[in-house]
């Protein structure tokens, strides 16, 4: 079985699982970005009518799904730069903003140890107006699937904040 076919099926399964909750935009250009998945949630509490709004909170998540046959440190840096430039254009930071999770997920067949080290050490967090306008943090994850003959070897890595993404990927891909 070809590794790129396996990784295409991984991307397909991830996108199918995100489809129910996220707005998905796919990309067919020459970059490593395969898709961006946007999630928006608004919570409000009213008293008698909508004009008497007690509180409201907006939550957002942006998943950037990347594919690279071999994830190098340069490719990782290029992708993270793309994410850093793109997510602020999509986010709605303001008085009702609670949090934004930015989640770059890398699917690959192999990776350089330097790229994996950077991914695991990624700790990007920002608060807005002393957290009165909420906060933003990065959840990074790496899915590496090598197929040789009939055996398949999985590696899943994440930064500390991305442990929830790693857990979700394990469930979606049914990896033990």
Short mmCIF file of N, CA and C in Angstrom, two decimals:
data_model
loop_
_atom_site.label_atom_id
_atom_site.label_comp_id
_atom_site.label_asym_id
_atom_site.label_seq_id
_atom_site.Cartn_x
_atom_site.Cartn_y
_atom_site.Cartn_z
N UNK A 1 0.83 -1.19 0.00
CA UNK A 1 0.00 0.00 0.00
C UNK A 1 0.88 1.25 0.00
N UNK A 2 0.52 2.23 -0.76
CA UNK A 2 1.28 3.46 -0.90
C UNK A 2 1.01 4.39 0.28
N UNK A 3 2.07 4.99 0.85
CA UNK A 3 1.92 5.88 2.00
C UNK A 3 1.11 7.11 1.67
N UNK A 4 1.28 7.68 0.46
CA UNK A 4 0.53 8.88 0.12
C UNK A 4 -0.97 8.58 0.03
N UNK A 5 -1.33 7.37 -0.44
CA UNK A 5 -2.74 6.97 -0.45
C UNK A 5 -3.27 6.85 0.97
N UNK A 6 -2.45 6.31 1.86
CA UNK A 6 -2.84 6.19 3.27
C UNK A 6 -3.06 7.57 3.86
N UNK A 7 -2.15 8.50 3.59
CA UNK A 7 -2.29 9.85 4.14
C UNK A 7 -3.45 10.60 3.52
N UNK A 8 -3.77 10.35 2.25
CA UNK A 8 -4.97 10.93 1.66
C UNK A 8 -6.22 10.42 2.36
N UNK A 9 -6.23 9.15 2.73
CA UNK A 9 -7.39 8.61 3.45
C UNK A 9 -7.47 9.18 4.86
N UNK A 10 -6.32 9.46 5.48
CA UNK A 10 -6.31 10.10 6.79
C UNK A 10 -6.94 11.48 6.70
N UNK A 11 -6.52 12.25 5.71
CA UNK A 11 -7.07 13.59 5.52
C UNK A 11 -8.56 13.52 5.23
N UNK A 12 -8.96 12.57 4.40
CA UNK A 12 -10.38 12.40 4.07
C UNK A 12 -11.19 12.06 5.32
N UNK A 13 -10.69 11.14 6.16
CA UNK A 13 -11.41 10.76 7.38
C UNK A 13 -11.50 11.91 8.36
N UNK A 14 -10.43 12.69 8.48
CA UNK A 14 -10.46 13.86 9.37
C UNK A 14 -11.50 14.87 8.89
N UNK A 15 -11.47 15.17 7.59
CA UNK A 15 -12.42 16.15 7.06
C UNK A 15 -13.87 15.66 7.18
N UNK A 16 -14.09 14.37 6.98
CA UNK A 16 -15.44 13.81 7.15
C UNK A 16 -15.91 13.95 8.59
N UNK A 17 -15.01 13.76 9.54
CA UNK A 17 -15.41 13.89 10.95
C UNK A 17 -15.64 15.35 11.34
N UNK A 18 -14.92 16.28 10.70
CA UNK A 18 -15.09 17.71 11.01
C UNK A 18 -16.33 18.29 10.35
N UNK A 19 -16.82 17.64 9.31
CA UNK A 19 -17.89 18.16 8.48
C UNK A 19 -19.15 18.55 9.27
N UNK A 20 -19.47 17.83 10.32
CA UNK A 20 -20.68 18.10 11.09
C UNK A 20 -20.60 19.38 11.91
N UNK A 21 -19.40 19.76 12.30
CA UNK A 21 -19.24 20.88 13.24
C UNK A 21 -18.53 22.09 12.65
N UNK A 22 -17.78 21.91 11.59
CA UNK A 22 -16.92 22.97 11.06
C UNK A 22 -17.35 23.38 9.66
N UNK A 23 -17.10 24.64 9.33
CA UNK A 23 -17.19 25.11 7.95
C UNK A 23 -15.84 24.80 7.33
N UNK A 24 -15.82 24.03 6.26
CA UNK A 24 -14.56 23.56 5.68
C UNK A 24 -14.30 24.26 4.35
N UNK A 25 -13.08 24.80 4.24
CA UNK A 25 -12.61 25.41 3.00
C UNK A 25 -11.40 24.61 2.56
N UNK A 26 -11.46 24.03 1.34
CA UNK A 26 -10.33 23.24 0.84
C UNK A 26 -9.50 24.08 -0.11
N UNK A 27 -8.22 23.73 -0.21
CA UNK A 27 -7.28 24.45 -1.06
C UNK A 27 -6.62 23.46 -2.01
N UNK A 28 -6.52 23.84 -3.27
CA UNK A 28 -5.90 22.99 -4.29
C UNK A 28 -4.64 23.61 -4.87
N UNK A 29 -4.13 24.65 -4.25
CA UNK A 29 -2.94 25.30 -4.80
C UNK A 29 -1.69 24.51 -4.43
N UNK A 30 -0.54 25.06 -4.72
CA UNK A 30 0.73 24.35 -4.56
C UNK A 30 1.28 24.36 -3.12
N UNK A 31 0.61 25.05 -2.21
CA UNK A 31 1.12 25.09 -0.83
C UNK A 31 0.81 23.78 -0.11
N UNK A 32 1.28 23.68 1.10
CA UNK A 32 1.07 22.47 1.90
C UNK A 32 -0.30 22.45 2.55
N UNK A 33 -1.00 23.58 2.53
CA UNK A 33 -2.31 23.68 3.17
C UNK A 33 -3.36 22.93 2.35
N UNK A 34 -4.02 21.97 3.00
CA UNK A 34 -5.05 21.17 2.35
C UNK A 34 -6.43 21.76 2.63
N UNK A 35 -6.67 22.15 3.90
CA UNK A 35 -7.99 22.66 4.27
C UNK A 35 -7.91 23.52 5.52
N UNK A 36 -8.88 24.41 5.64
CA UNK A 36 -9.07 25.18 6.86
C UNK A 36 -10.49 24.90 7.34
N UNK A 37 -10.62 24.55 8.61
CA UNK A 37 -11.91 24.23 9.19
C UNK A 37 -12.22 25.27 10.25
N UNK A 38 -13.35 25.96 10.10
CA UNK A 38 -13.73 27.05 11.00
C UNK A 38 -14.91 26.63 11.86
N UNK A 39 -14.82 26.93 13.15
CA UNK A 39 -15.90 26.64 14.09
C UNK A 39 -16.21 27.91 14.87
N UNK A 40 -17.48 28.28 14.92
CA UNK A 40 -17.92 29.47 15.65
C UNK A 40 -19.07 29.09 16.57
N UNK A 41 -19.00 29.57 17.80
CA UNK A 41 -20.06 29.28 18.77
C UNK A 41 -20.38 30.56 19.53
N UNK A 42 -21.66 30.83 19.70
CA UNK A 42 -22.09 32.00 20.45
C UNK A 42 -23.03 31.53 21.56
N UNK A 43 -22.72 31.89 22.79
CA UNK A 43 -23.55 31.55 23.95
C UNK A 43 -24.07 32.85 24.55
N UNK A 44 -25.34 32.86 24.90
CA UNK A 44 -25.94 34.06 25.48
C UNK A 44 -26.92 33.69 26.57
N UNK A 45 -27.12 34.59 27.49
CA UNK A 45 -28.12 34.43 28.54
C UNK A 45 -28.96 35.69 28.57
N UNK A 46 -30.27 35.51 28.45
CA UNK A 46 -31.19 36.64 28.43
C UNK A 46 -32.08 36.63 29.67
N UNK A 47 -32.66 37.79 29.93
CA UNK A 47 -33.65 37.89 31.00
C UNK A 47 -34.91 38.49 30.39
N UNK A 48 -35.94 37.76 30.28
CA UNK A 48 -37.25 38.10 29.73
C UNK A 48 -37.21 38.29 28.20
N UNK A 49 -36.36 39.17 27.68
CA UNK A 49 -36.29 39.36 26.23
C UNK A 49 -34.82 39.45 25.79
N UNK A 50 -34.62 39.42 24.49
CA UNK A 50 -33.25 39.48 23.97
C UNK A 50 -32.60 40.83 24.21
N UNK A 51 -33.39 41.85 24.47
CA UNK A 51 -32.83 43.17 24.77
C UNK A 51 -32.16 43.20 26.14
N UNK A 52 -32.58 42.31 27.02
CA UNK A 52 -32.00 42.24 28.37
C UNK A 52 -30.96 41.13 28.40
N UNK A 53 -29.87 41.37 27.72
CA UNK A 53 -28.80 40.38 27.61
C UNK A 53 -27.94 40.42 28.88
N UNK A 54 -27.92 39.32 29.62
CA UNK A 54 -27.10 39.26 30.83
C UNK A 54 -25.63 39.06 30.49
N UNK A 55 -25.35 38.15 29.56
CA UNK A 55 -23.98 37.92 29.12
C UNK A 55 -23.99 37.20 27.78
N UNK A 56 -22.87 37.30 27.09
CA UNK A 56 -22.68 36.55 25.86
C UNK A 56 -21.19 36.25 25.71
N UNK A 57 -20.91 35.13 25.06
CA UNK A 57 -19.52 34.71 24.87
C UNK A 57 -19.39 34.03 23.51
N UNK A 58 -18.37 34.43 22.78
CA UNK A 58 -18.09 33.83 21.47
C UNK A 58 -16.84 32.98 21.56
N UNK A 59 -16.92 31.78 21.01
CA UNK A 59 -15.77 30.87 20.96
C UNK A 59 -15.51 30.52 19.50
N UNK A 60 -14.23 30.41 19.15
CA UNK A 60 -13.85 30.11 17.77
C UNK A 60 -12.72 29.10 17.76
N UNK A 61 -12.69 28.31 16.69
CA UNK A 61 -11.54 27.43 16.47
C UNK A 61 -11.26 27.38 14.98
N UNK A 62 -9.98 27.44 14.65
CA UNK A 62 -9.53 27.35 13.27
C UNK A 62 -8.53 26.22 13.17
N UNK A 63 -8.89 25.19 12.40
CA UNK A 63 -7.99 24.06 12.17
C UNK A 63 -7.38 24.23 10.79
N UNK A 64 -6.07 24.21 10.74
CA UNK A 64 -5.34 24.27 9.47
C UNK A 64 -4.73 22.90 9.25
N UNK A 65 -5.19 22.21 8.22
CA UNK A 65 -4.75 20.86 7.92
C UNK A 65 -3.70 20.90 6.81
N UNK A 66 -2.48 20.46 7.14
CA UNK A 66 -1.36 20.49 6.20
C UNK A 66 -0.94 19.07 5.83
N UNK A 67 -0.45 18.91 4.60
CA UNK A 67 0.13 17.65 4.18
C UNK A 67 1.50 17.91 3.56
N UNK A 68 2.50 17.20 4.04
CA UNK A 68 3.84 17.24 3.47
C UNK A 68 4.40 15.82 3.54
N UNK A 69 4.90 15.27 2.44
CA UNK A 69 5.45 13.91 2.50
C UNK A 69 6.55 13.78 3.56
N UNK A 70 7.42 14.77 3.63
CA UNK A 70 8.49 14.79 4.64
C UNK A 70 8.47 16.15 5.31
N UNK A 71 8.04 16.20 6.55
CA UNK A 71 7.95 17.47 7.28
C UNK A 71 9.34 17.88 7.75
N UNK A 72 9.86 18.94 7.14
CA UNK A 72 11.16 19.47 7.52
C UNK A 72 10.95 20.70 8.40
N UNK A 73 12.02 21.16 9.00
CA UNK A 73 11.94 22.34 9.85
C UNK A 73 11.52 23.57 9.02
N UNK A 74 12.03 23.68 7.80
CA UNK A 74 11.67 24.81 6.94
C UNK A 74 10.20 24.77 6.54
N UNK A 75 9.68 23.59 6.22
CA UNK A 75 8.26 23.46 5.86
C UNK A 75 7.40 23.80 7.08
N UNK A 76 7.79 23.30 8.25
CA UNK A 76 7.05 23.61 9.47
C UNK A 76 7.00 25.12 9.70
N UNK A 77 8.15 25.80 9.58
CA UNK A 77 8.21 27.25 9.78
C UNK A 77 7.34 27.98 8.77
N UNK A 78 7.39 27.54 7.51
CA UNK A 78 6.58 28.16 6.46
C UNK A 78 5.09 28.01 6.75
N UNK A 79 4.68 26.84 7.18
CA UNK A 79 3.27 26.60 7.48
C UNK A 79 2.82 27.40 8.70
N UNK A 80 3.65 27.46 9.72
CA UNK A 80 3.30 28.22 10.92
C UNK A 80 3.22 29.72 10.62
N UNK A 81 4.05 30.20 9.72
CA UNK A 81 3.99 31.60 9.30
C UNK A 81 2.67 31.87 8.59
N UNK A 82 2.26 30.94 7.71
CA UNK A 82 0.99 31.06 7.01
C UNK A 82 -0.17 31.12 8.01
N UNK A 83 -0.13 30.27 9.02
CA UNK A 83 -1.18 30.24 10.04
C UNK A 83 -1.20 31.56 10.82
N UNK A 84 -0.02 32.04 11.21
CA UNK A 84 0.07 33.28 11.98
C UNK A 84 -0.49 34.48 11.22
N UNK A 85 -0.34 34.47 9.90
CA UNK A 85 -0.88 35.56 9.08
C UNK A 85 -2.37 35.39 8.80
N UNK A 86 -2.86 34.15 8.75
CA UNK A 86 -4.23 33.89 8.32
C UNK A 86 -5.27 33.97 9.43
N UNK A 87 -4.99 33.42 10.61
CA UNK A 87 -6.06 33.33 11.61
C UNK A 87 -6.58 34.68 12.09
N UNK A 88 -5.76 35.74 12.24
CA UNK A 88 -6.34 37.01 12.70
C UNK A 88 -7.37 37.60 11.72
N UNK A 89 -7.25 37.26 10.43
CA UNK A 89 -8.20 37.75 9.44
C UNK A 89 -9.57 37.09 9.60
N UNK A 90 -9.60 35.90 10.17
CA UNK A 90 -10.85 35.15 10.34
C UNK A 90 -11.48 35.34 11.73
N UNK A 91 -10.67 35.70 12.71
CA UNK A 91 -11.14 35.79 14.09
C UNK A 91 -11.98 37.05 14.32
N UNK A 92 -12.83 36.96 15.32
CA UNK A 92 -13.69 38.08 15.70
C UNK A 92 -13.37 38.46 17.15
N UNK A 93 -12.29 39.21 17.31
CA UNK A 93 -11.86 39.62 18.65
C UNK A 93 -12.62 40.88 19.03
N UNK A 94 -13.24 40.86 20.18
CA UNK A 94 -14.01 42.02 20.63
C UNK A 94 -14.57 41.79 22.02
N UNK A 95 -15.50 42.63 22.44
CA UNK A 95 -16.01 42.55 23.82
C UNK A 95 -16.63 41.20 24.20
N UNK A 96 -17.28 40.50 23.27
CA UNK A 96 -17.92 39.23 23.59
C UNK A 96 -17.05 38.02 23.31
N UNK A 97 -15.82 38.25 22.87
CA UNK A 97 -14.92 37.15 22.53
C UNK A 97 -14.43 36.46 23.81
N UNK A 98 -14.53 35.12 23.84
CA UNK A 98 -14.02 34.37 24.98
C UNK A 98 -12.68 33.72 24.65
N UNK A 99 -12.65 32.88 23.60
CA UNK A 99 -11.38 32.26 23.22
C UNK A 99 -11.36 31.91 21.74
N UNK A 100 -10.14 31.78 21.23
CA UNK A 100 -9.89 31.29 19.88
C UNK A 100 -8.80 30.24 19.98
N UNK A 101 -9.08 29.05 19.46
CA UNK A 101 -8.07 28.00 19.37
C UNK A 101 -7.60 27.93 17.93
N UNK A 102 -6.30 28.01 17.73
CA UNK A 102 -5.70 27.88 16.42
C UNK A 102 -4.99 26.53 16.41
N UNK A 103 -5.40 25.65 15.49
CA UNK A 103 -4.94 24.27 15.51
C UNK A 103 -4.32 23.85 14.18
N UNK A 104 -3.00 23.98 14.05
CA UNK A 104 -2.35 23.43 12.86
C UNK A 104 -2.13 21.92 13.05
N UNK A 105 -2.61 21.12 12.10
CA UNK A 105 -2.42 19.67 12.12
C UNK A 105 -1.60 19.30 10.88
N UNK A 106 -0.50 18.60 11.11
CA UNK A 106 0.40 18.20 10.02
C UNK A 106 0.26 16.70 9.80
N UNK A 107 -0.02 16.30 8.55
CA UNK A 107 -0.08 14.90 8.16
C UNK A 107 1.14 14.65 7.27
N UNK A 108 1.92 13.62 7.61
CA UNK A 108 3.13 13.36 6.84
C UNK A 108 3.47 11.87 6.86
N UNK A 109 4.44 11.50 6.04
CA UNK A 109 4.95 10.14 6.00
C UNK A 109 6.25 10.01 6.77
N UNK A 110 6.95 11.13 6.92
CA UNK A 110 8.19 11.16 7.68
C UNK A 110 8.43 12.60 8.13
N UNK A 111 9.26 12.78 9.15
CA UNK A 111 9.53 14.12 9.64
C UNK A 111 10.94 14.20 10.21
N UNK A 112 11.47 15.39 10.18
CA UNK A 112 12.78 15.66 10.78
C UNK A 112 12.60 15.83 12.28
N UNK A 113 13.53 15.33 13.08
CA UNK A 113 13.44 15.52 14.53
C UNK A 113 13.36 16.99 14.95
N UNK A 114 14.03 17.88 14.19
CA UNK A 114 14.00 19.31 14.51
C UNK A 114 12.59 19.89 14.35
N UNK A 115 11.87 19.44 13.33
CA UNK A 115 10.49 19.90 13.12
C UNK A 115 9.58 19.39 14.24
N UNK A 116 9.76 18.12 14.63
CA UNK A 116 8.97 17.54 15.71
C UNK A 116 9.25 18.26 17.03
N UNK A 117 10.50 18.61 17.26
CA UNK A 117 10.87 19.32 18.48
C UNK A 117 10.20 20.69 18.54
N UNK A 118 10.21 21.40 17.42
CA UNK A 118 9.55 22.71 17.36
C UNK A 118 8.04 22.58 17.60
N UNK A 119 7.44 21.57 16.98
CA UNK A 119 6.00 21.36 17.14
C UNK A 119 5.65 21.09 18.59
N UNK A 120 6.42 20.23 19.25
CA UNK A 120 6.13 19.89 20.65
C UNK A 120 6.39 21.06 21.60
N UNK A 121 7.28 21.96 21.23
CA UNK A 121 7.60 23.10 22.09
C UNK A 121 6.77 24.34 21.78
N UNK A 122 5.87 24.25 20.82
CA UNK A 122 5.06 25.41 20.43
C UNK A 122 4.15 25.82 21.59
N UNK A 123 4.37 27.02 22.09
CA UNK A 123 3.56 27.56 23.18
C UNK A 123 3.18 29.00 22.84
N UNK A 124 2.22 29.13 21.95
CA UNK A 124 1.77 30.46 21.54
C UNK A 124 0.44 30.74 22.22
N UNK A 125 0.43 31.78 23.00
CA UNK A 125 -0.75 32.20 23.75
C UNK A 125 -0.79 33.72 23.74
N UNK A 126 -1.96 34.27 23.59
CA UNK A 126 -2.09 35.72 23.62
C UNK A 126 -3.42 36.08 24.25
N UNK A 127 -3.39 37.04 25.17
CA UNK A 127 -4.64 37.54 25.73
C UNK A 127 -4.91 38.91 25.11
N UNK A 128 -6.17 39.27 25.03
CA UNK A 128 -6.58 40.52 24.42
C UNK A 128 -7.19 41.43 25.46
N UNK A 129 -6.66 42.64 25.57
CA UNK A 129 -7.14 43.64 26.53
C UNK A 129 -7.21 43.04 27.94
N UNK A 130 -6.08 42.52 28.39
CA UNK A 130 -5.95 41.90 29.73
C UNK A 130 -6.98 40.79 29.94
N UNK A 131 -7.28 40.06 28.90
CA UNK A 131 -8.23 38.95 28.86
C UNK A 131 -9.69 39.38 28.94
N UNK A 132 -9.96 40.69 28.98
CA UNK A 132 -11.35 41.14 28.92
C UNK A 132 -11.96 40.82 27.55
N UNK A 133 -11.12 40.76 26.51
CA UNK A 133 -11.56 40.38 25.18
C UNK A 133 -11.14 38.95 24.86
N UNK A 134 -10.89 38.15 25.87
CA UNK A 134 -10.58 36.75 25.68
C UNK A 134 -9.13 36.46 25.41
N UNK A 135 -8.88 35.25 24.88
CA UNK A 135 -7.51 34.81 24.62
C UNK A 135 -7.47 33.92 23.39
N UNK A 136 -6.23 33.62 22.97
CA UNK A 136 -5.98 32.75 21.83
C UNK A 136 -4.82 31.85 22.21
N UNK A 137 -4.90 30.58 21.79
CA UNK A 137 -3.78 29.66 22.00
C UNK A 137 -3.71 28.66 20.85
N UNK A 138 -2.48 28.18 20.62
CA UNK A 138 -2.22 27.20 19.56
C UNK A 138 -2.25 25.79 20.13
N UNK A 139 -2.92 24.89 19.41
CA UNK A 139 -2.91 23.46 19.68
C UNK A 139 -2.31 22.81 18.43
N UNK A 140 -1.10 22.31 18.51
CA UNK A 140 -0.46 21.73 17.32
C UNK A 140 -0.45 20.21 17.42
N UNK A 141 -0.51 19.56 16.26
CA UNK A 141 -0.47 18.09 16.23
C UNK A 141 0.21 17.62 14.95
N UNK A 142 0.81 16.45 15.04
CA UNK A 142 1.48 15.81 13.90
C UNK A 142 1.00 14.37 13.82
N UNK A 143 0.59 13.96 12.61
CA UNK A 143 0.17 12.59 12.36
C UNK A 143 1.12 12.03 11.31
N UNK A 144 1.91 11.05 11.69
CA UNK A 144 2.86 10.44 10.77
C UNK A 144 2.46 8.98 10.59
N UNK A 145 2.23 8.60 9.34
CA UNK A 145 1.83 7.23 9.03
C UNK A 145 2.77 6.66 7.98
N UNK A 146 3.52 5.65 8.40
CA UNK A 146 4.41 4.95 7.48
C UNK A 146 3.81 3.58 7.19
N UNK A 147 3.73 3.23 5.91
CA UNK A 147 3.22 1.92 5.52
C UNK A 147 4.30 1.19 4.76
N UNK A 148 4.69 0.06 5.28
CA UNK A 148 5.67 -0.78 4.61
C UNK A 148 5.11 -2.20 4.55
N UNK A 149 4.79 -2.64 3.34
CA UNK A 149 4.18 -3.96 3.19
C UNK A 149 2.80 -3.95 3.79
N UNK A 150 2.56 -4.88 4.72
CA UNK A 150 1.27 -4.95 5.39
C UNK A 150 1.26 -4.26 6.74
N UNK A 151 2.40 -3.77 7.18
CA UNK A 151 2.47 -3.13 8.50
C UNK A 151 2.34 -1.62 8.38
N UNK A 152 1.69 -1.04 9.37
CA UNK A 152 1.50 0.40 9.41
C UNK A 152 2.03 0.91 10.75
N UNK A 153 2.86 1.92 10.69
CA UNK A 153 3.44 2.50 11.89
C UNK A 153 2.90 3.91 12.06
N UNK A 154 2.36 4.20 13.25
CA UNK A 154 1.78 5.50 13.54
C UNK A 154 2.66 6.26 14.53
N UNK A 155 2.76 7.55 14.32
CA UNK A 155 3.36 8.45 15.30
C UNK A 155 2.43 9.64 15.42
N UNK A 156 2.02 9.93 16.63
CA UNK A 156 1.20 11.10 16.90
C UNK A 156 1.92 11.95 17.92
N UNK A 157 2.13 13.21 17.58
CA UNK A 157 2.80 14.14 18.47
C UNK A 157 1.94 15.39 18.61
N UNK A 158 2.09 16.07 19.74
CA UNK A 158 1.38 17.33 19.93
C UNK A 158 2.13 18.18 20.93
N UNK A 159 1.79 19.45 20.96
CA UNK A 159 2.31 20.30 22.02
C UNK A 159 1.44 20.04 23.26
N UNK A 160 1.84 20.53 24.45
CA UNK A 160 1.04 20.24 25.65
C UNK A 160 -0.43 20.65 25.53
N UNK A 161 -0.71 21.79 24.93
CA UNK A 161 -2.09 22.25 24.77
C UNK A 161 -2.84 21.44 23.71
N UNK A 162 -2.11 20.76 22.85
CA UNK A 162 -2.72 19.98 21.77
C UNK A 162 -3.04 18.55 22.15
N UNK A 163 -2.94 18.20 23.42
CA UNK A 163 -3.25 16.83 23.86
C UNK A 163 -4.69 16.46 23.51
N UNK A 164 -5.61 17.43 23.57
CA UNK A 164 -7.01 17.16 23.21
C UNK A 164 -7.14 16.83 21.72
N UNK A 165 -6.33 17.47 20.89
CA UNK A 165 -6.34 17.19 19.44
C UNK A 165 -5.80 15.79 19.19
N UNK A 166 -4.74 15.43 19.88
CA UNK A 166 -4.16 14.09 19.75
C UNK A 166 -5.19 13.03 20.13
N UNK A 167 -5.92 13.27 21.20
CA UNK A 167 -6.95 12.33 21.67
C UNK A 167 -8.07 12.21 20.63
N UNK A 168 -8.46 13.33 20.04
CA UNK A 168 -9.51 13.33 19.02
C UNK A 168 -9.05 12.56 17.78
N UNK A 169 -7.80 12.77 17.36
CA UNK A 169 -7.26 12.08 16.18
C UNK A 169 -7.22 10.57 16.42
N UNK A 170 -6.81 10.16 17.59
CA UNK A 170 -6.79 8.73 17.93
C UNK A 170 -8.18 8.12 17.79
N UNK A 171 -9.19 8.87 18.23
CA UNK A 171 -10.57 8.37 18.16
C UNK A 171 -11.08 8.34 16.72
N UNK A 172 -10.85 9.41 15.96
CA UNK A 172 -11.34 9.49 14.58
C UNK A 172 -10.69 8.43 13.70
N UNK A 173 -9.37 8.26 13.85
CA UNK A 173 -8.65 7.31 13.00
C UNK A 173 -8.67 5.89 13.57
N UNK A 174 -9.29 5.72 14.73
CA UNK A 174 -9.42 4.42 15.40
C UNK A 174 -8.06 3.74 15.58
N UNK A 175 -7.14 4.50 16.19
CA UNK A 175 -5.79 3.99 16.46
C UNK A 175 -5.75 3.55 17.92
N UNK A 176 -5.24 2.39 18.15
CA UNK A 176 -5.14 1.86 19.52
C UNK A 176 -3.83 2.24 20.14
#
